[in-house]
Short mmCIF file of C-alpha atoms and ligand atoms in Angstrom, two decimals:
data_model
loop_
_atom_site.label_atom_id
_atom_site.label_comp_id
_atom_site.label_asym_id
_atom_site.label_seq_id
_atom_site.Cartn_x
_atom_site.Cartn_y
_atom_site.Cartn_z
CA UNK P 1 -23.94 -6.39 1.70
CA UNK P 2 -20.88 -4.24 1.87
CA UNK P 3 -20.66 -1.00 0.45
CA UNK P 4 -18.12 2.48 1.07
CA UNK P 5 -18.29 5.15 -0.72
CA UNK P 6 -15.35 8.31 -0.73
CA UNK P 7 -15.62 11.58 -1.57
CA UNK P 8 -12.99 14.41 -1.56
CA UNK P 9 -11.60 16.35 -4.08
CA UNK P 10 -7.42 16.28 -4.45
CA UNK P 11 -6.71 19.63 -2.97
CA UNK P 12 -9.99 20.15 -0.92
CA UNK P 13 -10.02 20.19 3.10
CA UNK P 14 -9.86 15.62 2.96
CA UNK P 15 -10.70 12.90 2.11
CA UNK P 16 -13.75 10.84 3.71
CA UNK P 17 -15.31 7.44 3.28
CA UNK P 18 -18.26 5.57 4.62
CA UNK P 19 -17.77 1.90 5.17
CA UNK P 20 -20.97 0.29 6.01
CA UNK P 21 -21.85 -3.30 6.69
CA UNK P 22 -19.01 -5.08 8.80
CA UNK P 23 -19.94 -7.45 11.01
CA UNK P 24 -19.76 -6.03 14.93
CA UNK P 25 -16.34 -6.96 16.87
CA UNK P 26 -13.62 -6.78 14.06
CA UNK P 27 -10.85 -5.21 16.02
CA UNK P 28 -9.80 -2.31 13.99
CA UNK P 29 -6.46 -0.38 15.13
CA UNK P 30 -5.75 2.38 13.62
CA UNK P 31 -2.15 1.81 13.08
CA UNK P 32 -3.08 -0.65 10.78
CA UNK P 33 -4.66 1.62 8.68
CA UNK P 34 -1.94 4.36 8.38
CA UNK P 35 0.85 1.45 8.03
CA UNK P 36 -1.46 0.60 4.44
CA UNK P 37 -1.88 4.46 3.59
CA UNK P 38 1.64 4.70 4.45
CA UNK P 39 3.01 2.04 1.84
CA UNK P 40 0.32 3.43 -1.39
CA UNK P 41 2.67 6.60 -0.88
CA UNK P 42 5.88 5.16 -1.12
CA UNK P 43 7.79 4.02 -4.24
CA UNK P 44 10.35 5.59 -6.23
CA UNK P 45 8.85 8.06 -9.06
CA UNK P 46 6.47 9.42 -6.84
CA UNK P 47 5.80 12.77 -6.90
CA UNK P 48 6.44 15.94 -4.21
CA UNK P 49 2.77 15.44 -2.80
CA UNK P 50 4.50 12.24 -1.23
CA UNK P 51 6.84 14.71 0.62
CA UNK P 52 4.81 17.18 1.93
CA UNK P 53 2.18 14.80 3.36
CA UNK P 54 1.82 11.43 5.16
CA UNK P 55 -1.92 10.11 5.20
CA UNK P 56 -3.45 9.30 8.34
CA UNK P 57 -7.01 8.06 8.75
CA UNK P 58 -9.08 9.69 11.63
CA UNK P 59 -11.79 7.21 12.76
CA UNK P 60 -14.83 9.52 13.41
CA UNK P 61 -17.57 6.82 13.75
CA UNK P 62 -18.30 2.69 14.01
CA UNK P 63 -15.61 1.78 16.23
CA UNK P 64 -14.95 1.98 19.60
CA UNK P 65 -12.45 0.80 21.77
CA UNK P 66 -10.87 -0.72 18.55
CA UNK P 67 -13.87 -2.47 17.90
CA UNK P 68 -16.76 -2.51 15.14
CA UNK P 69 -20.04 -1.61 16.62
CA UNK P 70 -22.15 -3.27 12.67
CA UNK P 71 -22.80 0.52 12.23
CA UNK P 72 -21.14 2.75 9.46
CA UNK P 73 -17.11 3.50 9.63
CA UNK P 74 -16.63 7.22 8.53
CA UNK P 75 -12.85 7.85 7.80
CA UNK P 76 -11.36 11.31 7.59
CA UNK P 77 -7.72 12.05 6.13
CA UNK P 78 -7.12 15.40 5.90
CA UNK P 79 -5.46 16.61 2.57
CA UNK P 80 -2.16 18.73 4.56
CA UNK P 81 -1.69 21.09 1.45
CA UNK P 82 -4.99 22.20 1.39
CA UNK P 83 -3.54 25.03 3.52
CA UNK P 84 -1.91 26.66 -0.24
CA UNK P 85 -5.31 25.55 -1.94
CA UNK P 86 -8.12 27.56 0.40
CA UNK P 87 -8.53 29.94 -1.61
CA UNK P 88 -8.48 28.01 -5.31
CA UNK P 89 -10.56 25.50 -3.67
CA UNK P 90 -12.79 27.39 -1.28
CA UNK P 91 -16.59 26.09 -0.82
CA UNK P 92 -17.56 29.22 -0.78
CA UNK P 93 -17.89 32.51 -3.51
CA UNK P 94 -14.58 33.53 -4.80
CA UNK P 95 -12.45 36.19 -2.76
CA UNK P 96 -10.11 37.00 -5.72
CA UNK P 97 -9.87 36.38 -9.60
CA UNK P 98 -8.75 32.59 -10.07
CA UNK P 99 -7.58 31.67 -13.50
CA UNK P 100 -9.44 29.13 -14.98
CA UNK P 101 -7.00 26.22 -16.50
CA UNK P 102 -8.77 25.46 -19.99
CA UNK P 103 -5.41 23.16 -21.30
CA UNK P 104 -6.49 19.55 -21.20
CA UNK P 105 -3.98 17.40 -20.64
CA UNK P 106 -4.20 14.19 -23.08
CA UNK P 107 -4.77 10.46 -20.85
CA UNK P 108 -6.30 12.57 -17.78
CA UNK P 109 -10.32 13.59 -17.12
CA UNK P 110 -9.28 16.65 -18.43
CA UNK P 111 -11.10 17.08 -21.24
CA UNK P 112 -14.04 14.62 -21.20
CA UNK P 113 -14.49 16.38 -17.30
CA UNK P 114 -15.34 19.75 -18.62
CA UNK P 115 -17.15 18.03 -21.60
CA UNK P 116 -19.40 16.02 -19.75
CA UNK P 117 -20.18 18.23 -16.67
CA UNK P 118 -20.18 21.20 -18.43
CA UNK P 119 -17.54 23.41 -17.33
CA UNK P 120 -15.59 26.28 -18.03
CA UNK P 121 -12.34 25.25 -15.78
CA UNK P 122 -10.48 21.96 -16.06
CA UNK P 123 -9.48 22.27 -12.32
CA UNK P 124 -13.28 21.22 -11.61
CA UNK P 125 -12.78 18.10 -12.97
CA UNK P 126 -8.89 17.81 -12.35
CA UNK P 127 -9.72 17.57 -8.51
CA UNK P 128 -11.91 14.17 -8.41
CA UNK P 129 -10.32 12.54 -10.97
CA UNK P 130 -6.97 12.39 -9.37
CA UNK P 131 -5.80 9.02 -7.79
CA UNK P 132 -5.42 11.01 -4.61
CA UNK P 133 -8.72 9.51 -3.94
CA UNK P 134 -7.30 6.02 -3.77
CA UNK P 135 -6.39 7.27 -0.09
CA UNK P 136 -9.53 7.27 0.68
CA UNK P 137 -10.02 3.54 -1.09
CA UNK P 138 -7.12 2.09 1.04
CA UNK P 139 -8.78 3.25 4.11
CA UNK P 140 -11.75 1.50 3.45
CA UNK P 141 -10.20 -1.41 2.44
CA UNK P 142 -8.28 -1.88 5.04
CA UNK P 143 -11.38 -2.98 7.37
CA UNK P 144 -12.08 -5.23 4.52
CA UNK P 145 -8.33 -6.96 4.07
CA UNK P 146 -8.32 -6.58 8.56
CA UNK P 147 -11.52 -8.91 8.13
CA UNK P 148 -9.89 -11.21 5.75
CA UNK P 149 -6.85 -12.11 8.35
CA UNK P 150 -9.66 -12.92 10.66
CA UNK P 151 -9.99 -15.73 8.32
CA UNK P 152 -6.62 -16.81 7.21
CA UNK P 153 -6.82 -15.12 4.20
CA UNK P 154 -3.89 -13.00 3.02
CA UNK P 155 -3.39 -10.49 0.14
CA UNK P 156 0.14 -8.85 -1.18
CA UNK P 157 1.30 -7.54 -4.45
CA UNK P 158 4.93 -6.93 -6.49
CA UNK P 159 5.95 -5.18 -9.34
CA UNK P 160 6.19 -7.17 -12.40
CA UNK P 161 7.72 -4.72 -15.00
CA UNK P 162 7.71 -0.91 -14.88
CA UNK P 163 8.57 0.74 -18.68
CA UNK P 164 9.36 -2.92 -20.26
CA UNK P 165 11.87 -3.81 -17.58
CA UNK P 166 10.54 -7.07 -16.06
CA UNK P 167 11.67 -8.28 -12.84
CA UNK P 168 13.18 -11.75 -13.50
CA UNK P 169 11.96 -13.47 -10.73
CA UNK P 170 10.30 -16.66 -11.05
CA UNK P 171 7.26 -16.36 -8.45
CA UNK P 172 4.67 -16.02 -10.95
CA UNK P 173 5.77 -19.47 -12.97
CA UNK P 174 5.89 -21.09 -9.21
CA UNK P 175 2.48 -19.53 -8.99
CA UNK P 176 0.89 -20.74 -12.05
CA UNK P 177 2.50 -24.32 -11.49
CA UNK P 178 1.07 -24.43 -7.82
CA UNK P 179 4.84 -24.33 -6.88
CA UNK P 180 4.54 -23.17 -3.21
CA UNK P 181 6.04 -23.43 -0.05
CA UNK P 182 3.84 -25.01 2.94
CA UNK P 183 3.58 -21.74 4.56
CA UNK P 184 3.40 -19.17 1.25
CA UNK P 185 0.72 -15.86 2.07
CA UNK P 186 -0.01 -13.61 0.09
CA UNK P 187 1.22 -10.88 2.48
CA UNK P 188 4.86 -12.24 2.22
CA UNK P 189 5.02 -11.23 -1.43
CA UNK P 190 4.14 -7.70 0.17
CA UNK P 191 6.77 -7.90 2.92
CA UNK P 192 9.29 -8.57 0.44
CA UNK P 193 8.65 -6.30 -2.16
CA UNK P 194 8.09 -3.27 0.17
CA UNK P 195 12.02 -3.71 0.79
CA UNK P 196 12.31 -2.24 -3.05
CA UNK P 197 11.64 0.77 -4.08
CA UNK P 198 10.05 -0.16 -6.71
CA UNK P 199 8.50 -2.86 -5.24
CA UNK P 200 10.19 -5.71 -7.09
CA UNK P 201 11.22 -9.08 -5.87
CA UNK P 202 14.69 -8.82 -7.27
CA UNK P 203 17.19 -6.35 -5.84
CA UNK P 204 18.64 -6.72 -9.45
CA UNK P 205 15.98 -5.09 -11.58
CA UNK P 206 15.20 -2.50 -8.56
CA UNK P 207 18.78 -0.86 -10.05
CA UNK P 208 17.80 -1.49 -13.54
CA UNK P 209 14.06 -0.22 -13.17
CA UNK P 210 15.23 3.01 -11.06
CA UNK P 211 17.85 3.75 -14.06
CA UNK P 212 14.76 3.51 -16.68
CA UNK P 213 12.94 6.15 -14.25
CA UNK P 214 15.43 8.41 -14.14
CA UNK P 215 15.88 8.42 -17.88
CA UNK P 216 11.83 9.05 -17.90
CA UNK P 217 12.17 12.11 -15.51
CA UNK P 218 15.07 13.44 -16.93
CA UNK P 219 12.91 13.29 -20.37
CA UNK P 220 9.85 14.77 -18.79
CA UNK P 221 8.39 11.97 -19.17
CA UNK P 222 6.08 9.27 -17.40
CA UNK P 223 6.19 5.53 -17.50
CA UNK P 224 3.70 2.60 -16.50
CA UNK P 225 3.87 -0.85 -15.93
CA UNK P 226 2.29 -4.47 -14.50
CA UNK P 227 1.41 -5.86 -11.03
CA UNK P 228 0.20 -9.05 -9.48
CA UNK P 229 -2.43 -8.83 -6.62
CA UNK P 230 -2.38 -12.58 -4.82
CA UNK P 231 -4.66 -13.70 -2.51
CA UNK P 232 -4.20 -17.06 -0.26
CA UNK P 233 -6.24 -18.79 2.32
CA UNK P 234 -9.46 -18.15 0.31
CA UNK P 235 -11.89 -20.90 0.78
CA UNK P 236 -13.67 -22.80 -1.62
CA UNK P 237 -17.02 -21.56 -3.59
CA UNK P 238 -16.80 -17.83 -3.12
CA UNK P 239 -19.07 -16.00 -5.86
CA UNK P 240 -21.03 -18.16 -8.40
CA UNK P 241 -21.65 -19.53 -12.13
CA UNK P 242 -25.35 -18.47 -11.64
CA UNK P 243 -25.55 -14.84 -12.90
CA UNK P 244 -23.08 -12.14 -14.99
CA UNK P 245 -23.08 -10.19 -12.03
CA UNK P 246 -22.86 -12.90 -8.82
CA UNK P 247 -19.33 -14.40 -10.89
CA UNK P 248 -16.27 -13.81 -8.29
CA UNK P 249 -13.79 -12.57 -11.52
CA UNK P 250 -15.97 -10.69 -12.69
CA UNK P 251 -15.98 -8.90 -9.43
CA UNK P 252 -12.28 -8.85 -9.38
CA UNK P 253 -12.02 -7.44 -12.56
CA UNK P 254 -14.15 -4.35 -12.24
CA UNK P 255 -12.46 -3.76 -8.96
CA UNK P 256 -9.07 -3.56 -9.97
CA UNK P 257 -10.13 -2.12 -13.32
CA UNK P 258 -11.72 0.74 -11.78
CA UNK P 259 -8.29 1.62 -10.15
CA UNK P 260 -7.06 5.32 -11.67
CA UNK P 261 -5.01 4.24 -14.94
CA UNK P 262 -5.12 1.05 -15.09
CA UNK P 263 -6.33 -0.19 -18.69
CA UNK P 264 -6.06 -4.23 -18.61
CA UNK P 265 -6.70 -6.91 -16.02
CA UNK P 266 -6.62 -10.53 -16.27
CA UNK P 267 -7.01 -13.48 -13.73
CA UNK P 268 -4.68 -16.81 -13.68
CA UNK P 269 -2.33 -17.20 -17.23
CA UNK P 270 -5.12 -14.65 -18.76
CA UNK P 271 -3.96 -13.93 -22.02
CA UNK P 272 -1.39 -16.19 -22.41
CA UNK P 273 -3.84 -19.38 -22.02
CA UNK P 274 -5.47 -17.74 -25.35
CA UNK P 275 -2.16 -19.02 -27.11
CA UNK P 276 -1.98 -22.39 -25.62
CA UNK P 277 -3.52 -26.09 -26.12
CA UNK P 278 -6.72 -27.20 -23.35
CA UNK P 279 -4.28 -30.01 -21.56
CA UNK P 280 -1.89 -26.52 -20.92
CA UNK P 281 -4.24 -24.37 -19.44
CA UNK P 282 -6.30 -26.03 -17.37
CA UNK P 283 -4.98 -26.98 -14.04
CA UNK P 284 -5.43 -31.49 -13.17
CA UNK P 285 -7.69 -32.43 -10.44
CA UNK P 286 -5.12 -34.98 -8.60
CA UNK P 287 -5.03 -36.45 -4.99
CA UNK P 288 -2.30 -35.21 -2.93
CA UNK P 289 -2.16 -36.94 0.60
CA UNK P 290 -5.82 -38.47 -0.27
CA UNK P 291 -7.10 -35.17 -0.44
CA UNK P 292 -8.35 -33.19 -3.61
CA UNK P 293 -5.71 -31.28 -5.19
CA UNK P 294 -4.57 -29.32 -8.48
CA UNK P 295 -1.36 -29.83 -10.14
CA UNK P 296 -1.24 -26.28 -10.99
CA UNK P 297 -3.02 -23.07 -10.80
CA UNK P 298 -3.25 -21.42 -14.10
CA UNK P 299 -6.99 -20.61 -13.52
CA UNK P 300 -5.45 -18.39 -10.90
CA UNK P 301 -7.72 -19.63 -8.03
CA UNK P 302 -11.57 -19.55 -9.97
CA UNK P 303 -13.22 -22.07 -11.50
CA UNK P 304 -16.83 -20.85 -13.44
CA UNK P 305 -16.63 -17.89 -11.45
CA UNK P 306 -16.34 -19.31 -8.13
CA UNK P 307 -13.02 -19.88 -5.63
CA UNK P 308 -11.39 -23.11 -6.11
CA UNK P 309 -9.57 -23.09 -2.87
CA UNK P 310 -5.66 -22.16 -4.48
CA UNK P 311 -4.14 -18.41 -4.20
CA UNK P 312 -6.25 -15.84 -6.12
CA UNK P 313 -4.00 -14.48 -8.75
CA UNK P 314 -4.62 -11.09 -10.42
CA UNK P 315 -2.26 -9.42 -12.67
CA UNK P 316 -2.99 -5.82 -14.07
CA UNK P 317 -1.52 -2.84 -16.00
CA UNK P 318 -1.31 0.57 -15.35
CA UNK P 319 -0.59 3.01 -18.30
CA UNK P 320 2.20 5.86 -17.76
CA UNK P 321 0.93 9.08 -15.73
CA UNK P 322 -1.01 11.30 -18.03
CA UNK P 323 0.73 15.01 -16.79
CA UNK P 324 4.29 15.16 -18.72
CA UNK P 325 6.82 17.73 -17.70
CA UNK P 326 7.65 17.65 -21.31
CA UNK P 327 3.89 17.60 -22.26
CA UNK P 328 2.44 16.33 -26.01
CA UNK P 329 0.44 17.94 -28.00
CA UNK P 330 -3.32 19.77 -26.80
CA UNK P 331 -5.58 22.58 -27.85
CA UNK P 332 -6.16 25.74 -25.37
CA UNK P 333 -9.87 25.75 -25.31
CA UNK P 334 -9.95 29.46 -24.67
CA UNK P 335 -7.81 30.25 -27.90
CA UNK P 336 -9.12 27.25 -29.55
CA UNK P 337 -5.27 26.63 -30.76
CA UNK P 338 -3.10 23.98 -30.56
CA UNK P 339 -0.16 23.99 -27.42
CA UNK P 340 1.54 22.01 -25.27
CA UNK P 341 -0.37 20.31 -22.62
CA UNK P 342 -0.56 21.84 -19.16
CA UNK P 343 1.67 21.02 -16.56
CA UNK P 344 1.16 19.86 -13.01
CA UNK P 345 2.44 18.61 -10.28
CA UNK P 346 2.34 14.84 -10.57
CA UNK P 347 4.02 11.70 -10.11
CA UNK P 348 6.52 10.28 -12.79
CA UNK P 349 5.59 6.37 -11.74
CA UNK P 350 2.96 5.01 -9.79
CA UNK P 351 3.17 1.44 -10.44
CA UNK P 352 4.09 0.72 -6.60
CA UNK P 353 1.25 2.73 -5.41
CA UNK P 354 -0.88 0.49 -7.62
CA UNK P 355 -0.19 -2.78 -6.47
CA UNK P 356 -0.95 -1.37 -2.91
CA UNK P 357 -4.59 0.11 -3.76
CA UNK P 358 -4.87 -3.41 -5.78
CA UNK P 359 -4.29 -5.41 -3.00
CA UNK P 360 -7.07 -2.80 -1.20
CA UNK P 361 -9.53 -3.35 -4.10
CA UNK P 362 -8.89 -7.52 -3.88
CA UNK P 363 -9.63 -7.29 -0.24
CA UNK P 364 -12.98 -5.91 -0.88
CA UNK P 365 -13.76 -7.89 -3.54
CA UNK P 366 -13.45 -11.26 -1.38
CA UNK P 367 -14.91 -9.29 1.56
CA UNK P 368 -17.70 -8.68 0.13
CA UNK P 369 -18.23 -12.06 -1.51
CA UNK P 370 -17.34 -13.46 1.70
CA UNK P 371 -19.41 -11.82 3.74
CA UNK P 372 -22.10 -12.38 1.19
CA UNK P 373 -21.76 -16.43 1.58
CA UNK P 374 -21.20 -16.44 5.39
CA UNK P 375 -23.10 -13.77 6.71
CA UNK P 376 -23.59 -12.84 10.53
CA UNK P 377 -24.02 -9.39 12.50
CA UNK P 378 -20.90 -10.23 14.93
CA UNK P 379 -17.54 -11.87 14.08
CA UNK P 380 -18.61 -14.54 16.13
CA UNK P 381 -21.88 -15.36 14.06
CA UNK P 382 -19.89 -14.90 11.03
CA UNK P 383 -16.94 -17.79 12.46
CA UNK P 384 -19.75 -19.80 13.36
CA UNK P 385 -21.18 -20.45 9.76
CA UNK P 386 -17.63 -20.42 8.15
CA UNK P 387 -16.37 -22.72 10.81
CA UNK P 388 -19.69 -25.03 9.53
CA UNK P 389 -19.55 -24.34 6.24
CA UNK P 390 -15.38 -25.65 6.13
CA UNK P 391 -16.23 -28.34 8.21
CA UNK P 392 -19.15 -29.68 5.93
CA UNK P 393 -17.58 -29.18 2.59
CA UNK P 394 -14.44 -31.36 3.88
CA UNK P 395 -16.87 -34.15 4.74
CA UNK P 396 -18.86 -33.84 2.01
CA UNK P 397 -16.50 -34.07 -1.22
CA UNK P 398 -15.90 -38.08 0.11
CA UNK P 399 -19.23 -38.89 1.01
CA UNK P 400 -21.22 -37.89 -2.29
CA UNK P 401 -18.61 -39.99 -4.25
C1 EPS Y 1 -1.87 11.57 -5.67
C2 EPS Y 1 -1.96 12.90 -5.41
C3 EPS Y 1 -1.79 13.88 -6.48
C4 EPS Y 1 -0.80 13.38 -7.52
C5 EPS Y 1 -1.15 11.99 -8.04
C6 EPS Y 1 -1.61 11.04 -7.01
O1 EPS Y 1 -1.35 15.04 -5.85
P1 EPS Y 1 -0.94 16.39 -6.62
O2 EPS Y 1 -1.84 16.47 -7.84
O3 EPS Y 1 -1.17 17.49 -5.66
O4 EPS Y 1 0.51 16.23 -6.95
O5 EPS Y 1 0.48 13.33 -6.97
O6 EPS Y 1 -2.18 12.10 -8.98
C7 EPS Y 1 -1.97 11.62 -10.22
C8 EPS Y 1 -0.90 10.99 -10.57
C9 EPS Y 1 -3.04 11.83 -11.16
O7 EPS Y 1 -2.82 11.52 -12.36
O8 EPS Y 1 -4.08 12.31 -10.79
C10 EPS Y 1 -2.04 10.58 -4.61
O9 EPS Y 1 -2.28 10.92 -3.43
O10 EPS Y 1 -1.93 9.38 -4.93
#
């Protein structure tokens, strides 16, 4: 069983995680970690947080010579502006009078923060809330997605729409309708969209989509939008039909759900197989060189809760940043009267950033159902019984029928 967890506040000394349960001998470089914390800062829209700082993951424990040792992976990346927060966000007793923020800003933890943990300023709740801690998740997740690519299996993301402007680019329908060249991964989607700046496939909407951003800044104003996460290479009969809580989309779902401001996620056609007949859903079990084949892929890659074999395919939205430079309506809790919300520093879009930590969250997702079929204590053991397991299945299919 895999598990990390992260802790950190926003403006506190870092950001740390514990990744524990990797099989020994993954190689591990940690280039390959910055390069991902690198790309979930980029993207037009972003905020000046993605100026001052660029995230880099100090491996303090569980690998050595760019190895896994099967004990836990701590991560370290040290926030850069703490330097201007020491003394609003020191451990230890106050030096000076700090004044309390008590202006909840509608969409954030502001409000049900204080309400819940009982306090008297927003910044205590402010600080863990913020997706700065999805650093911390793409660290992590990068052992996981590293571990994947040990076994062919490949995850990118792309924009789909940011503020109602939908990218035009037919990928998704060639996705659905198992439309694919020989050699599609789900990293290329990545490699291409990382050439936008807003992480589209179409250098035509890029223009359009950074026009609708600069209308929303120039307003004051925020704007969300959709994603796809695709996975290929994924074998066959990952998760299971057995339990609520062993079911692979299920998985998927609360991983990419629990992603800072994202509010709807749906695997395959999703909601748009709610509007169609059975025969235009449901993807035909044909032979394709006398092997077992779909004609399509609108179950987006699982079947009853388990992996049929095709490319994983996620799609997800993320609602517009909650902090407005021309904020909507709040209440000062100290007054008790209504005001404008408080403002922040804060991104304008994060949308590109999302399909980045998505891609992190679908790596551990399959890691951990992976790891929880195959097993093993060392990549080798773990090869071993996939090798086996791949090797039996293909056998199998033609000799039970
Ligand atoms: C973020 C860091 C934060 C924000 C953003 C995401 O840094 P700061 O608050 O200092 O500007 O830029 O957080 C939010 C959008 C949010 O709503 O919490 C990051 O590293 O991703």
């Amino acid at each position: 069983m895999i598990r990390f967890l992260t802790a950190g506040e926003s403006h506190g000394k870092a950001l740390t995680t514990i990744v524990e349960g990797f099989p020994s001998n993954l190689r591990i470089e940690n280039e390959y970690l910055n390069f991902h914390l690198k790309r979930r800062q980029a993207g037009y829209g972003r905020g000046l947080r993605m100026k001052i700082e660029t995230d880099t993951a100090e491996i303090l424990s569980g690998i050595r010579f760019q190895k896994t040792l099967g004990s836990p992976i701590s991560l370290l990346i040290r926030n850069k502006d703490w330097e201007n927060w020491i003394e609003k966000m020191s451990p230890e007793n106050k030096k000076s009078k700090i004044e309390k923020i008590t202006i909840p800003r509608p969409g954030h933890a502001d409000l049900v923060g204080i309400s819940k943990y009982n306090f008297d300023d927003i910044r205590n709740s402010i600080e863990r809330s913020s997706a700065r801690e999805t650093a911390a998740r793409v660290a992590a997740c990068s052992i996981a997605r590293k571990f994947l690519e040990e076994f062919g299996i490949s995850i990118g993301s792309f924009v789909e729409s940011i503020g109602g402007i939908y990218s035009k680019n037919n990928i998704a329908k060639n996705l659905f309708n198992n439309e694919l060249p020989k050699n599609f991964t789900g990293w290329s989607l990545s490699e291409l969209a990382d050439k936008s700046e807003v992480r589209v496939l179409d250098q035509d909407h890029d223009e359009k989509i950074i026009n609708k951003i600069k209308v929303a800044k120039k307003k004051g104003d925020t704007l969300g939008g959709t994603f796809f996460v695709v996975a290929t290479g994924v074998p066959t009969g990952l998760g299971s039909f057995v339990h609520y809580d062993t079911k692979l989309d299920a998985e998927i779902a609360h991983s990419i759900m629990s992603i800072n401001a994202v509010k709807a996620v749906s695997i395959g056609t999703g909601f748009e197989a709610a509007e169609r007949f059975g025969s235009e859903s449901h993807d035909e079990i044909i032979l394709k060189e006398k092997t077992l084949s779909r004609r399509t892929n609108r179950a987006g890659g699982i079947e009853g809760g388990v992996s049929t074999g095709l490319p994983i395919i996620v799609r997800a939205a993320m609602k517009p940043i909650a902090t407005l430079m021309s904020p909507i309506e709040s209440v000062d809790l100290q007054t008790m009267r209504p005001v404008d919300a408080r403002r922040e520093r804060s991104d304008f879009v994060a949308v590109p950033a999302c399909g980045v930590i998505g891609e992190s969250m679908l790596a551990w997702s399959l890691a951990k159902y992976f790891l929880e079929k195959f097993g093993g204590d060392s990549m080798e053991e773990t090869k071993d019984n996939y090798k086996a397991y791949v090797q039996k299945l293909n056998g199998r299919i033609r000799k039970n029928f």
